[in-house]
Short mmCIF file of C-alpha atoms in Angstrom, two decimals:
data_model
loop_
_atom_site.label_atom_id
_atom_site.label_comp_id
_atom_site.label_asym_id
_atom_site.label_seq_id
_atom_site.Cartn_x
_atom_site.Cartn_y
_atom_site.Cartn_z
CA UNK A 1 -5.13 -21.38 -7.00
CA UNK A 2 -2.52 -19.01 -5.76
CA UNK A 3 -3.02 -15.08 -4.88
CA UNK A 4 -0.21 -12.88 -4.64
CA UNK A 5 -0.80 -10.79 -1.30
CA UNK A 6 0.93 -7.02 -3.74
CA UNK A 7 -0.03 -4.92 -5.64
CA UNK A 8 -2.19 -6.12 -8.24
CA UNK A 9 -2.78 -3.27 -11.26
CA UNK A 10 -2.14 -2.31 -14.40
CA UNK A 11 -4.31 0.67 -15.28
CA UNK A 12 -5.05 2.79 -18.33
CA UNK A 13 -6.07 5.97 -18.00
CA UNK A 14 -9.79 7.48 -18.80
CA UNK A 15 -11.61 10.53 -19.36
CA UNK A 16 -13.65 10.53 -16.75
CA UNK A 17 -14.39 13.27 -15.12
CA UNK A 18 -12.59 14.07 -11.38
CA UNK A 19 -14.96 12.83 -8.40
CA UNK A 20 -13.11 13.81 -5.15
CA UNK A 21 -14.64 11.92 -1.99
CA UNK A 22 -14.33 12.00 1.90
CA UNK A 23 -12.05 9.68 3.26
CA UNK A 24 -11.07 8.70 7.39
CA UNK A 25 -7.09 9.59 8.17
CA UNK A 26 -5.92 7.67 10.89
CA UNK A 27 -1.99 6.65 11.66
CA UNK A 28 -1.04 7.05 8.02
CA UNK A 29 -4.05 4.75 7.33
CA UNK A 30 -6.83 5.64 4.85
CA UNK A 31 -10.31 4.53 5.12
CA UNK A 32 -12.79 5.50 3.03
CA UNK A 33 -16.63 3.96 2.80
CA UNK A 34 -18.30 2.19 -0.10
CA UNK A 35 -20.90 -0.36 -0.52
CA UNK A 36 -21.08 -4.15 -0.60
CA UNK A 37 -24.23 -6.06 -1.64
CA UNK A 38 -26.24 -3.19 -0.29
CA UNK A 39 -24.29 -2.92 2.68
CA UNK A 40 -22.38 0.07 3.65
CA UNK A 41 -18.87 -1.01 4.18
CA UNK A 42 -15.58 0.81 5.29
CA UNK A 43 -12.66 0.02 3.21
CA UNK A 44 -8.91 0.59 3.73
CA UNK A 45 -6.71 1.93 1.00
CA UNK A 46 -4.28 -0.54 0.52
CA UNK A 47 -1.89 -0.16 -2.41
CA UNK A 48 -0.03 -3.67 -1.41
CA UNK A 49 -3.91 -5.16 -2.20
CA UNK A 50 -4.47 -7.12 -5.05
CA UNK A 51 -8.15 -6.02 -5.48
CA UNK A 52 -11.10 -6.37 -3.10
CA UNK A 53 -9.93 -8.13 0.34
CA UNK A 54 -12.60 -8.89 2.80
CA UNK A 55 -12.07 -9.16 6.47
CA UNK A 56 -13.69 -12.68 7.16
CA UNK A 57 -14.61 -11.77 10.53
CA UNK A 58 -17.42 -9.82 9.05
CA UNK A 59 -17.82 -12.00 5.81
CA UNK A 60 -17.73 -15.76 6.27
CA UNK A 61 -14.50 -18.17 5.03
CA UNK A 62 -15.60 -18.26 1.15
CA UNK A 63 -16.34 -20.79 -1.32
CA UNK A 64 -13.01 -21.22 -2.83
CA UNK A 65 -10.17 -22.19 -1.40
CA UNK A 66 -6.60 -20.57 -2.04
CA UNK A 67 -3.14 -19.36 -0.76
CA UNK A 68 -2.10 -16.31 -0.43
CA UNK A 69 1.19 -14.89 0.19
CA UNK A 70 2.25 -11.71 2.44
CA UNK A 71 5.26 -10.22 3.78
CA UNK A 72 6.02 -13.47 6.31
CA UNK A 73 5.14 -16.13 3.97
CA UNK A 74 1.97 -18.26 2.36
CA UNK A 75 -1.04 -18.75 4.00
CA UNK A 76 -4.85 -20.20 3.29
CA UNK A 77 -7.38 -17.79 2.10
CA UNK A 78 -10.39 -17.66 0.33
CA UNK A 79 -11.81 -16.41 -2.38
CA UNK A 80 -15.76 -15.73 -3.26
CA UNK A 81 -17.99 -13.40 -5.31
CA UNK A 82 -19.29 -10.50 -4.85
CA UNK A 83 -22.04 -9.88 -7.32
CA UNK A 84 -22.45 -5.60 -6.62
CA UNK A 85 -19.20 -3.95 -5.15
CA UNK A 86 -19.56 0.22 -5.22
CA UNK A 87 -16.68 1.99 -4.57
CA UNK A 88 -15.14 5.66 -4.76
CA UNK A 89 -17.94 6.21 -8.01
CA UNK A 90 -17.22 3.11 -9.62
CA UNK A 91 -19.83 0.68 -9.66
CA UNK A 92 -18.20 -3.35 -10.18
CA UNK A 93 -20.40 -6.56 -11.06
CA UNK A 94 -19.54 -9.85 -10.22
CA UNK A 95 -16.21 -9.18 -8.59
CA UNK A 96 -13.83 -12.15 -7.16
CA UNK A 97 -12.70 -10.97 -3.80
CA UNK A 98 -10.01 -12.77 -1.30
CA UNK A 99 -10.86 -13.29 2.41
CA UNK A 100 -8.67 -13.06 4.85
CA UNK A 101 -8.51 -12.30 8.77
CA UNK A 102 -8.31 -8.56 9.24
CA UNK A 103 -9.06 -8.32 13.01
CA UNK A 104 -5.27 -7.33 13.54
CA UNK A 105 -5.64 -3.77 11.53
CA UNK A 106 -9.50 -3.36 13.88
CA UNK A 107 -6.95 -3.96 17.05
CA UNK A 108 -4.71 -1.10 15.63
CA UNK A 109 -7.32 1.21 14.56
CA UNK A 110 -9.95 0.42 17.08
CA UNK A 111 -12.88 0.51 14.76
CA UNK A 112 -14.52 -2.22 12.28
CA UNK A 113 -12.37 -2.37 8.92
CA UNK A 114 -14.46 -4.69 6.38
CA UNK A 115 -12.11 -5.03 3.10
CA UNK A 116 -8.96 -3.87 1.90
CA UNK A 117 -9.39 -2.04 -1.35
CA UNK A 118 -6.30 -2.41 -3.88
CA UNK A 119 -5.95 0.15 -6.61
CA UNK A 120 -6.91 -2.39 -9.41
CA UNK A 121 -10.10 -1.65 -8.37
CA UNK A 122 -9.85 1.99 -9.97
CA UNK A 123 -10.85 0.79 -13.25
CA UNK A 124 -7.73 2.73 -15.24
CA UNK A 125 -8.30 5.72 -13.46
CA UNK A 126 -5.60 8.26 -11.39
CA UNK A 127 -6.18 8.64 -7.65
CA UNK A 128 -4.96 11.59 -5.58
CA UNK A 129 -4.37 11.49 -1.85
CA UNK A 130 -4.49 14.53 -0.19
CA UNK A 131 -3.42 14.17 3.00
CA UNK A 132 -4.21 17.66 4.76
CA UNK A 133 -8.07 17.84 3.13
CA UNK A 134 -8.11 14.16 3.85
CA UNK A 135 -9.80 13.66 0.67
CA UNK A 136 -9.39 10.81 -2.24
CA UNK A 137 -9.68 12.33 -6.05
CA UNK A 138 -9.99 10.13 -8.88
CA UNK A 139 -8.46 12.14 -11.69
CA UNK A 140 -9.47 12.12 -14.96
CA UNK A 141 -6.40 13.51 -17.26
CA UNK A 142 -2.88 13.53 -16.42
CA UNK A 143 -1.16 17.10 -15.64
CA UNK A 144 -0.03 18.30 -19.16
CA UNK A 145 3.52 18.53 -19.74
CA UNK A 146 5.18 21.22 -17.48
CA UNK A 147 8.03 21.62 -14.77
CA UNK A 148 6.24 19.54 -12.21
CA UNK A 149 8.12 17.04 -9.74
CA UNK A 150 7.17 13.71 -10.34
CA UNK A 151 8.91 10.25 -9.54
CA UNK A 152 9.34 7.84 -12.33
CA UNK A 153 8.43 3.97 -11.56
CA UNK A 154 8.47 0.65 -13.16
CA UNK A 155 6.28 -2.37 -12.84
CA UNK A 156 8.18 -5.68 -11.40
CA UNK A 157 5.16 -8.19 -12.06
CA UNK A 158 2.32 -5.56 -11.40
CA UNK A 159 3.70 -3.56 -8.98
CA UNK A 160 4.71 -0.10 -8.99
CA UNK A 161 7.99 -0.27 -7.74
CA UNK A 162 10.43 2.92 -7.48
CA UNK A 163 14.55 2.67 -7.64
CA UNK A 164 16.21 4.69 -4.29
CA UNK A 165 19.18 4.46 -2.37
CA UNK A 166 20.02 3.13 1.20
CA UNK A 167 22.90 3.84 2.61
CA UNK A 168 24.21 4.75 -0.93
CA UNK A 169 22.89 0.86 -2.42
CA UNK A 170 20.58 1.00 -5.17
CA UNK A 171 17.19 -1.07 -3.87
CA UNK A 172 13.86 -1.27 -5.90
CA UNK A 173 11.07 -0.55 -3.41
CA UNK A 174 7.03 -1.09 -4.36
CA UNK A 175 4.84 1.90 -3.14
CA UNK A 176 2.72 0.22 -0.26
CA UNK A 177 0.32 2.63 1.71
CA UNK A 178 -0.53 -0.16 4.10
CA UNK A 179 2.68 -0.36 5.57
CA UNK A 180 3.81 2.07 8.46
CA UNK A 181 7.67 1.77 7.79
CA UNK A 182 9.96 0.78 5.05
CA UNK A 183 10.84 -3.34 4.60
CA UNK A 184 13.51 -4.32 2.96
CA UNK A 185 13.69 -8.26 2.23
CA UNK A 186 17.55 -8.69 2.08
CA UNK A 187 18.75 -10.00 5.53
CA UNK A 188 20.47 -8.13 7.76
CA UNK A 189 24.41 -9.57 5.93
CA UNK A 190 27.53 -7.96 5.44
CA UNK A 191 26.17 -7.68 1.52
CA UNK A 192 22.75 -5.65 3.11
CA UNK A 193 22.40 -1.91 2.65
CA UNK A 194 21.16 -1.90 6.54
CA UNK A 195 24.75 -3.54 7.52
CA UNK A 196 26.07 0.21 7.32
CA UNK A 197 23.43 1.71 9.29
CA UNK A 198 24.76 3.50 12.00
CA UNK A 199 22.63 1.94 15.18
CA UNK A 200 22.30 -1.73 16.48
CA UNK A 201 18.65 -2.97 14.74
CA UNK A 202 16.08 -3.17 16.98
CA UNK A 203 13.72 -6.10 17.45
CA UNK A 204 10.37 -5.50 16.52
CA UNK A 205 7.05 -7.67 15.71
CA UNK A 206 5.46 -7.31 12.28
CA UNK A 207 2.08 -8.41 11.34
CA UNK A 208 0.93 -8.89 7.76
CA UNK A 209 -1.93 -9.14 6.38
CA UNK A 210 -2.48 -13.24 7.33
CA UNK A 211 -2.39 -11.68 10.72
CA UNK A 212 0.65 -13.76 11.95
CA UNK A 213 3.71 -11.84 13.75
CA UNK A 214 7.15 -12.25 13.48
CA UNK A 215 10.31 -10.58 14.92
CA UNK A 216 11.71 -7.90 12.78
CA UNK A 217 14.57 -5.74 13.02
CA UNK A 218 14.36 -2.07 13.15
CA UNK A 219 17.22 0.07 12.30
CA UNK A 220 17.42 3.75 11.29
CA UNK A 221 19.58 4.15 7.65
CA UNK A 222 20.07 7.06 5.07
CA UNK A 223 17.51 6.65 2.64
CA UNK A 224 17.92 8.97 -0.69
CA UNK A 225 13.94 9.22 -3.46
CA UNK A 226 14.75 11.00 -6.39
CA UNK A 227 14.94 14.57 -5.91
CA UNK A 228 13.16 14.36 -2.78
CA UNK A 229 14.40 12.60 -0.09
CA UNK A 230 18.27 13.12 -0.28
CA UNK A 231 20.32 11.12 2.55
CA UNK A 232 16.98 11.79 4.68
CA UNK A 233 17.31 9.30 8.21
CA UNK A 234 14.32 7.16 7.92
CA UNK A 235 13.18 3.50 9.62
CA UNK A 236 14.05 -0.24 7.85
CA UNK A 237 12.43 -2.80 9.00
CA UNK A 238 14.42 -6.19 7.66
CA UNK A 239 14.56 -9.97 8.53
CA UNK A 240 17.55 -11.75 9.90
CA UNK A 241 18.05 -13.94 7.14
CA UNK A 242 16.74 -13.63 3.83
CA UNK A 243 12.39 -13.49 4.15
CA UNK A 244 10.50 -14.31 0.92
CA UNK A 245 9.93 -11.56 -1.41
CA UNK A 246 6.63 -11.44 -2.66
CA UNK A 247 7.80 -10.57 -6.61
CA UNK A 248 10.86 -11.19 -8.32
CA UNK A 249 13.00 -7.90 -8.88
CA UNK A 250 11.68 -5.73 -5.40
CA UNK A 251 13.90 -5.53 -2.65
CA UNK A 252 11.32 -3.87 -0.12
CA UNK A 253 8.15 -1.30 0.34
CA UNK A 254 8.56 2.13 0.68
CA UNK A 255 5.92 2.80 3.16
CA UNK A 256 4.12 5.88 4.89
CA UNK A 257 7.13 7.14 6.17
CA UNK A 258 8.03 8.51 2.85
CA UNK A 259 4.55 8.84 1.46
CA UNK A 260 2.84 11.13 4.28
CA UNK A 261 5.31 13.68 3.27
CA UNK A 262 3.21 14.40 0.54
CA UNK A 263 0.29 14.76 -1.55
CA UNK A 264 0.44 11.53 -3.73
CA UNK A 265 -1.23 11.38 -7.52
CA UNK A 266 -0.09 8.64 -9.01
CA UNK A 267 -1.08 7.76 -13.79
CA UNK A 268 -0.08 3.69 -13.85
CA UNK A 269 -0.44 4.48 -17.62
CA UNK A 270 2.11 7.08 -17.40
CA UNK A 271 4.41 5.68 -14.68
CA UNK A 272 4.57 8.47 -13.22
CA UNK A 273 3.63 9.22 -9.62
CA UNK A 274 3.37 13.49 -8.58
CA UNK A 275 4.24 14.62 -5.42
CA UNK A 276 3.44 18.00 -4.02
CA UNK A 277 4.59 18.70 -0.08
CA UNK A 278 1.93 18.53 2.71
CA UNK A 279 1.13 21.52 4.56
CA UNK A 280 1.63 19.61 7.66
CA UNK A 281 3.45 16.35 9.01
CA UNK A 282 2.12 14.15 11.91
CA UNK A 283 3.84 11.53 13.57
CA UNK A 284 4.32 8.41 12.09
CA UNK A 285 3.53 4.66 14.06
CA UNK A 286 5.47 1.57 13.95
CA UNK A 287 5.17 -2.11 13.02
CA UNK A 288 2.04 -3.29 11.42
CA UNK A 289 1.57 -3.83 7.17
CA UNK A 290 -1.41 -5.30 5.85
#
């Protein structure tokens, strides 16, 4: 059996009615609580997630053995069942969850992180992220038809993935709220966007989520979103030679460093993600993408 460590949705929307919730900020990280078996559990909104991920460290090695593959390649995971999952109002039975070693995100964070929650588990629903409020929405309706800024997106496999520019190259890049900086998986050629950057790349280390690290480069490029970010200087972190790319037709992630700006809705249905700017900014971290 093989799980694919990205996004993992296709929703529809439903007319449910809008249930906002309480979630923990930290670093550009988003943890919000939810229950497990009757356990209270804190989960990490991970839009790179497939589903429910559990941190084995808290939940045993599974039943099922599988591989699953991340930003630095395959590795052996688990998968088990979870027979009551309850999470941000939705209630799941019986749900298949992968395990794999989280400890590196409770390093970061310094506090216990159980599971990784992927927004497949949103049952067809929107989700809003508001950043300043630090609170989660799951939105019923989609805006109705006005002047209001939104980025179109496509799905490559099941991922969201949104066309930019770096350093004037066109580059499809998934939406990933668990990582800190952009990735781009071209290496670091005389073909590469990055090869026009104008500083030296940096080396960095860059753990995924199987919790192995390996030496990065970081180098600062012009990075142009839609309407939003035009020629804005923002962080790449790329391989040296070609890494794998977790789905056919996505060059990178587009990380926090573009999504903190602002407030994020996002309709799968619709492809459509809405963006409305944050009253406030904080600093961004570096180096670490589960």
């Amino acid at each position: 059996m093989s799980k694919l460590f990205t996004l993992a949705f296709l929703l529809t929307l439903s007319n449910l009615f809008a249930q906002t919730f309480p979630a923990h900020f930290q670093d550009g990280y988003i943890l919000v609580s939810g229950r497990l078996d009757g356990q209270s559990i804190y989960i990490l909104l991970d839009s790179g997630a497939p589903g429910l991920v559990l941190n084995r460290e808290h939940f045993g090695d599974g039943s099922q053995p599988a591989t699953c593959t991340g930003i630095n390649g395959s590795f052996p995971c688990a998968t088990r069942t979870v027979e009551d999952f309850e999470w941000l109002g939705i209630h799941h039975r019986r749900t298949e969850a992968i395990l794999s070693d989280l400890s590196f995100l409770e390093r970061l964070l310094g506090r216990r992180v159980d599971a990784l929650g992927g927004l497949s588990l949103l049952n067809g629903t929107g989700l809003s992220i508001d950043y300043d409020a630090q609170l989660l929405t799951i939105a019923a309706d989609a805006p109705a038809a006005k002047a209001e800024p939104f980025l179109r997106f496509r799905y490559a496999d099941h991922l969201p993935v949104v066309t930019c520019k770096v350093n004037g190259q066109s580059v499809r890049l998934a939406l990933d709220t668990g990582a800190e900086l952009h990735f781009l998986f071209t290496p670091t050629s005389p073909e590469s966007p990055l090869a026009s950057c104008d500083d030296e790349a940096t080396p960095i280390r860059v753990t995924g989520t199987e919790n192995i690290s390996q030496t990065r480069y970081l180098t600062t490029c012009s990075l142009s979103v839609g309407d939003y970010w035009q020629d804005a200087r923002s962080s790449f972190v790329s391989a040296p030679d070609a890494c794998q790319t977790p789905v056919p037709g996505v060059d990178g992630l587009l990380g926090q460093a573009f999504l903190q700006q602002y407030h994020i809705t996002i309709y799968p249905a619709l492809q459509r993600i809405y963006v409305r700017p944050r009253q406030s900014v904080s600093d961004l971290a570096a180096g670490v993408m589960p």
